[in-house]
Amino acid sequence: AQSVTQLDSQVPVFEEAPVELRCNYSSSVSVYLFWYVQYPNQGLQLLLKYLSGSTLVKGINGFEAEFNKSQTSFHLRKPSVHISDTAEYFCAVTGTYKYIFGTGTRLKVLA
Amino acid sequence: EAGVTQFPSHSVIEKGQTVTLRCDPISGHDNLYWYRRVMGKEIKFLLHFVKESKQDESGMPNNRFLAERTGGTYSTLKVQPAELEDSGVYFCASSQGVNTQYFGPGTRLTVL
C-alpha cells in the first residue's frame, strides 16, 4: 500500500521569501510523484512531476522539487514567492494509475 | 486544446434526491478517473475507466454511486439517493497513458 504525508496543513510566508512544502511518501514499489496546485475557485493544475531520470524536477511558475529515494521525500520549493502563489498544494504518488494524495498544504503569501 | 470539463460546478440537493455529475475528458484520452474530496480530508480515488470499461471501482463508497462512460467519451457519476456524507468536491481526471492525469475544475456537491 502507498501513503502520502504532507506535514504542514498551512504555511504562511512573506512575499519574496523562499518556501518549502514538505511531502513524504511510503511505498513498496517504484513510484511516480506529482505536485498539483489548486488556486481559489479553480481545479487542480499540474505543477511538476517525477517519473524517472534527474531527481531535481522543475515545474511551472518557478517551482521545483527534489526526489529523495532514501528519505522517501518529494519536497516542493520556490526561492521567492509571490502573492499569486497563494493556493492549496497537493502531493500525490502512484505506482500504476491510482493516485494517492496527501491532505494538502495551504500556502498563504503575505504582503 | 480543451481541458477536462465538469458540469455542474456546484450542486445543492436535499437528502434522498438524485444528482448526476458529468465529466468530459480531454479528447483522445482513453483513461478517465473520478476522485472525491470530503471537506478537510485528502482527495480519494473512486474509479478508473479505460474507454467504456470500468477497470477499477474499488474506491466507490457504496452502491448508491453509479458511474458510466458512454462510448468511451464523457462520463457520468450518479448518486442515488444522496446522503449527507456524500457532500464534497468530485474531481474528474483523464490521461493518455497511465502516469500523468489532468484534472477538471471539480463539482462541489452539497447535500442538505
JSON list of N, CA, C and O in Angstrom, two decimals, chain B residues 29-62:
[
{"chain": "B", "resi": 29, "resn": "HIS", "atom": "N", "xyz": [-8.15, 10.97, -24.82]},
{"chain": "B", "resi": 29, "resn": "HIS", "atom": "CA", "xyz": [-7.72, 10.29, -23.59]},
{"chain": "B", "resi": 29, "resn": "HIS", "atom": "C", "xyz": [-8.62, 9.09, -23.33]},
{"chain": "B", "resi": 29, "resn": "HIS", "atom": "O", "xyz": [-9.81, 9.25, -23.08]},
{"chain": "B", "resi": 30, "resn": "ASP", "atom": "N", "xyz": [-8.02, 7.91, -23.33]},
{"chain": "B", "resi": 30, "resn": "ASP", "atom": "CA", "xyz": [-8.79, 6.71, -23.09]},
{"chain": "B", "resi": 30, "resn": "ASP", "atom": "C", "xyz": [-9.07, 6.49, -21.60]},
{"chain": "B", "resi": 30, "resn": "ASP", "atom": "O", "xyz": [-10.03, 5.83, -21.23]},
{"chain": "B", "resi": 31, "resn": "ASN", "atom": "N", "xyz": [-8.19, 7.01, -20.76]},
{"chain": "B", "resi": 31, "resn": "ASN", "atom": "CA", "xyz": [-8.31, 6.79, -19.32]},
{"chain": "B", "resi": 31, "resn": "ASN", "atom": "C", "xyz": [-9.08, 7.94, -18.67]},
{"chain": "B", "resi": 31, "resn": "ASN", "atom": "O", "xyz": [-8.77, 9.12, -18.91]},
{"chain": "B", "resi": 32, "resn": "LEU", "atom": "N", "xyz": [-10.06, 7.58, -17.87]},
{"chain": "B", "resi": 32, "resn": "LEU", "atom": "CA", "xyz": [-10.85, 8.58, -17.15]},
{"chain": "B", "resi": 32, "resn": "LEU", "atom": "C", "xyz": [-10.99, 8.11, -15.71]},
{"chain": "B", "resi": 32, "resn": "LEU", "atom": "O", "xyz": [-11.21, 6.93, -15.44]},
{"chain": "B", "resi": 33, "resn": "TYR", "atom": "N", "xyz": [-10.87, 9.07, -14.80]},
{"chain": "B", "resi": 33, "resn": "TYR", "atom": "CA", "xyz": [-10.87, 8.76, -13.37]},
{"chain": "B", "resi": 33, "resn": "TYR", "atom": "C", "xyz": [-11.85, 9.70, -12.65]},
{"chain": "B", "resi": 33, "resn": "TYR", "atom": "O", "xyz": [-12.01, 10.85, -13.03]},
{"chain": "B", "resi": 34, "resn": "TRP", "atom": "N", "xyz": [-12.40, 9.18, -11.56]},
{"chain": "B", "resi": 34, "resn": "TRP", "atom": "CA", "xyz": [-13.18, 10.02, -10.65]},
{"chain": "B", "resi": 34, "resn": "TRP", "atom": "C", "xyz": [-12.51, 9.96, -9.28]},
{"chain": "B", "resi": 34, "resn": "TRP", "atom": "O", "xyz": [-12.08, 8.90, -8.82]},
{"chain": "B", "resi": 35, "resn": "TYR", "atom": "N", "xyz": [-12.45, 11.14, -8.64]},
{"chain": "B", "resi": 35, "resn": "TYR", "atom": "CA", "xyz": [-11.93, 11.27, -7.29]},
{"chain": "B", "resi": 35, "resn": "TYR", "atom": "C", "xyz": [-12.91, 12.12, -6.49]},
{"chain": "B", "resi": 35, "resn": "TYR", "atom": "O", "xyz": [-13.74, 12.84, -7.05]},
{"chain": "B", "resi": 36, "resn": "ARG", "atom": "N", "xyz": [-12.78, 12.05, -5.19]},
{"chain": "B", "resi": 36, "resn": "ARG", "atom": "CA", "xyz": [-13.65, 12.87, -4.34]},
{"chain": "B", "resi": 36, "resn": "ARG", "atom": "C", "xyz": [-12.83, 13.40, -3.16]},
{"chain": "B", "resi": 36, "resn": "ARG", "atom": "O", "xyz": [-11.98, 12.69, -2.61]},
{"chain": "B", "resi": 37, "resn": "ARG", "atom": "N", "xyz": [-13.13, 14.65, -2.82]},
{"chain": "B", "resi": 37, "resn": "ARG", "atom": "CA", "xyz": [-12.54, 15.22, -1.61]},
{"chain": "B", "resi": 37, "resn": "ARG", "atom": "C", "xyz": [-13.66, 15.64, -0.68]},
{"chain": "B", "resi": 37, "resn": "ARG", "atom": "O", "xyz": [-14.41, 16.58, -0.96]},
{"chain": "B", "resi": 38, "resn": "VAL", "atom": "N", "xyz": [-13.72, 14.96, 0.44]},
{"chain": "B", "resi": 38, "resn": "VAL", "atom": "CA", "xyz": [-14.62, 15.37, 1.51]},
{"chain": "B", "resi": 38, "resn": "VAL", "atom": "C", "xyz": [-13.89, 16.46, 2.30]},
{"chain": "B", "resi": 38, "resn": "VAL", "atom": "O", "xyz": [-12.67, 16.42, 2.44]},
{"chain": "B", "resi": 39, "resn": "MET", "atom": "N", "xyz": [-14.66, 17.43, 2.81]},
{"chain": "B", "resi": 39, "resn": "MET", "atom": "CA", "xyz": [-14.05, 18.60, 3.43]},
{"chain": "B", "resi": 39, "resn": "MET", "atom": "C", "xyz": [-12.97, 18.25, 4.45]},
{"chain": "B", "resi": 39, "resn": "MET", "atom": "O", "xyz": [-13.20, 17.46, 5.36]},
{"chain": "B", "resi": 40, "resn": "GLY", "atom": "N", "xyz": [-11.80, 18.86, 4.26]},
{"chain": "B", "resi": 40, "resn": "GLY", "atom": "CA", "xyz": [-10.73, 18.69, 5.22]},
{"chain": "B", "resi": 40, "resn": "GLY", "atom": "C", "xyz": [-9.93, 17.41, 5.08]},
{"chain": "B", "resi": 40, "resn": "GLY", "atom": "O", "xyz": [-8.95, 17.22, 5.79]},
{"chain": "B", "resi": 41, "resn": "LYS", "atom": "N", "xyz": [-10.39, 16.55, 4.18]},
{"chain": "B", "resi": 41, "resn": "LYS", "atom": "CA", "xyz": [-9.69, 15.27, 4.04]},
{"chain": "B", "resi": 41, "resn": "LYS", "atom": "C", "xyz": [-8.90, 15.25, 2.73]},
{"chain": "B", "resi": 41, "resn": "LYS", "atom": "O", "xyz": [-8.88, 16.21, 1.99]},
{"chain": "B", "resi": 42, "resn": "GLU", "atom": "N", "xyz": [-8.24, 14.14, 2.48]},
{"chain": "B", "resi": 42, "resn": "GLU", "atom": "CA", "xyz": [-7.48, 14.03, 1.25]},
{"chain": "B", "resi": 42, "resn": "GLU", "atom": "C", "xyz": [-8.38, 13.70, 0.07]},
{"chain": "B", "resi": 42, "resn": "GLU", "atom": "O", "xyz": [-9.51, 13.26, 0.24]},
{"chain": "B", "resi": 43, "resn": "ILE", "atom": "N", "xyz": [-7.87, 13.93, -1.11]},
{"chain": "B", "resi": 43, "resn": "ILE", "atom": "CA", "xyz": [-8.58, 13.57, -2.34]},
{"chain": "B", "resi": 43, "resn": "ILE", "atom": "C", "xyz": [-8.45, 12.06, -2.51]},
{"chain": "B", "resi": 43, "resn": "ILE", "atom": "O", "xyz": [-7.34, 11.53, -2.48]},
{"chain": "B", "resi": 44, "resn": "LYS", "atom": "N", "xyz": [-9.60, 11.40, -2.68]},
{"chain": "B", "resi": 44, "resn": "LYS", "atom": "CA", "xyz": [-9.57, 9.93, -2.74]},
{"chain": "B", "resi": 44, "resn": "LYS", "atom": "C", "xyz": [-10.08, 9.40, -4.07]},
{"chain": "B", "resi": 44, "resn": "LYS", "atom": "O", "xyz": [-11.06, 9.90, -4.61]},
{"chain": "B", "resi": 45, "resn": "PHE", "atom": "N", "xyz": [-9.44, 8.39, -4.54]},
{"chain": "B", "resi": 45, "resn": "PHE", "atom": "CA", "xyz": [-9.78, 7.71, -5.79]},
{"chain": "B", "resi": 45, "resn": "PHE", "atom": "C", "xyz": [-11.12, 7.02, -5.67]},
{"chain": "B", "resi": 45, "resn": "PHE", "atom": "O", "xyz": [-11.42, 6.37, -4.64]},
{"chain": "B", "resi": 46, "resn": "LEU", "atom": "N", "xyz": [-11.95, 7.15, -6.70]},
{"chain": "B", "resi": 46, "resn": "LEU", "atom": "CA", "xyz": [-13.22, 6.44, -6.74]},
{"chain": "B", "resi": 46, "resn": "LEU", "atom": "C", "xyz": [-13.19, 5.31, -7.77]},
{"chain": "B", "resi": 46, "resn": "LEU", "atom": "O", "xyz": [-13.44, 4.16, -7.43]},
{"chain": "B", "resi": 47, "resn": "LEU", "atom": "N", "xyz": [-12.90, 5.67, -9.04]},
{"chain": "B", "resi": 47, "resn": "LEU", "atom": "CA", "xyz": [-12.84, 4.62, -10.05]},
{"chain": "B", "resi": 47, "resn": "LEU", "atom": "C", "xyz": [-12.08, 5.07, -11.28]},
{"chain": "B", "resi": 47, "resn": "LEU", "atom": "O", "xyz": [-11.76, 6.24, -11.46]},
{"chain": "B", "resi": 48, "resn": "HIS", "atom": "N", "xyz": [-11.81, 4.08, -12.14]},
{"chain": "B", "resi": 48, "resn": "HIS", "atom": "CA", "xyz": [-11.00, 4.26, -13.34]},
{"chain": "B", "resi": 48, "resn": "HIS", "atom": "C", "xyz": [-11.67, 3.56, -14.51]},
{"chain": "B", "resi": 48, "resn": "HIS", "atom": "O", "xyz": [-12.00, 2.38, -14.42]},
{"chain": "B", "resi": 49, "resn": "PHE", "atom": "N", "xyz": [-11.85, 4.31, -15.59]},
{"chain": "B", "resi": 49, "resn": "PHE", "atom": "CA", "xyz": [-12.34, 3.75, -16.86]},
{"chain": "B", "resi": 49, "resn": "PHE", "atom": "C", "xyz": [-11.19, 3.69, -17.86]},
{"chain": "B", "resi": 49, "resn": "PHE", "atom": "O", "xyz": [-10.36, 4.60, -17.93]},
{"chain": "B", "resi": 50, "resn": "VAL", "atom": "N", "xyz": [-11.17, 2.63, -18.65]},
{"chain": "B", "resi": 50, "resn": "VAL", "atom": "CA", "xyz": [-10.38, 2.62, -19.87]},
{"chain": "B", "resi": 50, "resn": "VAL", "atom": "C", "xyz": [-11.39, 2.50, -20.99]},
{"chain": "B", "resi": 50, "resn": "VAL", "atom": "O", "xyz": [-12.11, 1.48, -21.09]},
{"chain": "B", "resi": 51, "resn": "LYS", "atom": "N", "xyz": [-11.46, 3.53, -21.79]},
{"chain": "B", "resi": 51, "resn": "LYS", "atom": "CA", "xyz": [-12.54, 3.66, -22.77]},
{"chain": "B", "resi": 51, "resn": "LYS", "atom": "C", "xyz": [-13.86, 3.51, -22.03]},
{"chain": "B", "resi": 51, "resn": "LYS", "atom": "O", "xyz": [-14.11, 4.20, -21.05]},
{"chain": "B", "resi": 52, "resn": "GLU", "atom": "N", "xyz": [-14.72, 2.58, -22.45]},
{"chain": "B", "resi": 52, "resn": "GLU", "atom": "CA", "xyz": [-16.01, 2.49, -21.78]},
{"chain": "B", "resi": 52, "resn": "GLU", "atom": "C", "xyz": [-16.03, 1.46, -20.65]},
{"chain": "B", "resi": 52, "resn": "GLU", "atom": "O", "xyz": [-17.05, 1.28, -19.99]},
{"chain": "B", "resi": 53, "resn": "SER", "atom": "N", "xyz": [-14.91, 0.79, -20.42]},
{"chain": "B", "resi": 53, "resn": "SER", "atom": "CA", "xyz": [-14.87, -0.28, -19.42]},
{"chain": "B", "resi": 53, "resn": "SER", "atom": "C", "xyz": [-14.35, 0.19, -18.08]},
{"chain": "B", "resi": 53, "resn": "SER", "atom": "O", "xyz": [-13.35, 0.91, -18.01]},
{"chain": "B", "resi": 54, "resn": "LYS", "atom": "N", "xyz": [-15.01, -0.26, -17.02]},
{"chain": "B", "resi": 54, "resn": "LYS", "atom": "CA", "xyz": [-14.54, 0.04, -15.67]},
{"chain": "B", "resi": 54, "resn": "LYS", "atom": "C", "xyz": [-13.37, -0.88, -15.36]},
{"chain": "B", "resi": 54, "resn": "LYS", "atom": "O", "xyz": [-13.51, -2.10, -15.37]},
{"chain": "B", "resi": 55, "resn": "GLN", "atom": "N", "xyz": [-12.20, -0.30, -15.10]},
{"chain": "B", "resi": 55, "resn": "GLN", "atom": "CA", "xyz": [-11.02, -1.09, -14.77]},
{"chain": "B", "resi": 55, "resn": "GLN", "atom": "C", "xyz": [-10.89, -1.31, -13.27]},
{"chain": "B", "resi": 55, "resn": "GLN", "atom": "O", "xyz": [-10.41, -2.34, -12.82]},
{"chain": "B", "resi": 56, "resn": "ASP", "atom": "N", "xyz": [-11.31, -0.32, -12.52]},
{"chain": "B", "resi": 56, "resn": "ASP", "atom": "CA", "xyz": [-11.14, -0.39, -11.08]},
{"chain": "B", "resi": 56, "resn": "ASP", "atom": "C", "xyz": [-12.18, 0.52, -10.45]},
{"chain": "B", "resi": 56, "resn": "ASP", "atom": "O", "xyz": [-12.15, 1.73, -10.69]},
{"chain": "B", "resi": 57, "resn": "GLU", "atom": "N", "xyz": [-13.10, -0.05, -9.70]},
{"chain": "B", "resi": 57, "resn": "GLU", "atom": "CA", "xyz": [-14.07, 0.78, -8.98]},
{"chain": "B", "resi": 57, "resn": "GLU", "atom": "C", "xyz": [-13.98, 0.53, -7.49]},
{"chain": "B", "resi": 57, "resn": "GLU", "atom": "O", "xyz": [-14.96, 0.66, -6.76]},
{"chain": "B", "resi": 58, "resn": "SER", "atom": "N", "xyz": [-12.79, 0.20, -7.04]},
{"chain": "B", "resi": 58, "resn": "SER", "atom": "CA", "xyz": [-12.58, -0.16, -5.65]},
{"chain": "B", "resi": 58, "resn": "SER", "atom": "C", "xyz": [-12.82, 1.00, -4.68]},
{"chain": "B", "resi": 58, "resn": "SER", "atom": "O", "xyz": [-13.03, 0.78, -3.50]},
{"chain": "B", "resi": 59, "resn": "GLY", "atom": "N", "xyz": [-12.78, 2.22, -5.18]},
{"chain": "B", "resi": 59, "resn": "GLY", "atom": "CA", "xyz": [-12.96, 3.36, -4.31]},
{"chain": "B", "resi": 59, "resn": "GLY", "atom": "C", "xyz": [-14.39, 3.86, -4.19]},
{"chain": "B", "resi": 59, "resn": "GLY", "atom": "O", "xyz": [-14.67, 4.77, -3.41]},
{"chain": "B", "resi": 60, "resn": "MET", "atom": "N", "xyz": [-15.30, 3.26, -4.92]},
{"chain": "B", "resi": 60, "resn": "MET", "atom": "CA", "xyz": [-16.70, 3.69, -4.85]},
{"chain": "B", "resi": 60, "resn": "MET", "atom": "C", "xyz": [-17.23, 3.38, -3.46]},
{"chain": "B", "resi": 60, "resn": "MET", "atom": "O", "xyz": [-17.12, 2.24, -2.98]},
{"chain": "B", "resi": 61, "resn": "PRO", "atom": "N", "xyz": [-17.84, 4.37, -2.81]},
{"chain": "B", "resi": 61, "resn": "PRO", "atom": "CA", "xyz": [-18.22, 4.20, -1.41]},
{"chain": "B", "resi": 61, "resn": "PRO", "atom": "C", "xyz": [-19.27, 3.12, -1.17]},
{"chain": "B", "resi": 61, "resn": "PRO", "atom": "O", "xyz": [-19.18, 2.39, -0.18]},
{"chain": "B", "resi": 62, "resn": "ASN", "atom": "N", "xyz": [-20.25, 3.03, -2.04]},
{"chain": "B", "resi": 62, "resn": "ASN", "atom": "CA", "xyz": [-21.34, 2.06, -1.85]},
{"chain": "B", "resi": 62, "resn": "ASN", "atom": "C", "xyz": [-22.17, 2.01, -3.14]},
{"chain": "B", "resi": 62, "resn": "ASN", "atom": "O", "xyz": [-21.84, 2.68, -4.12]}
]
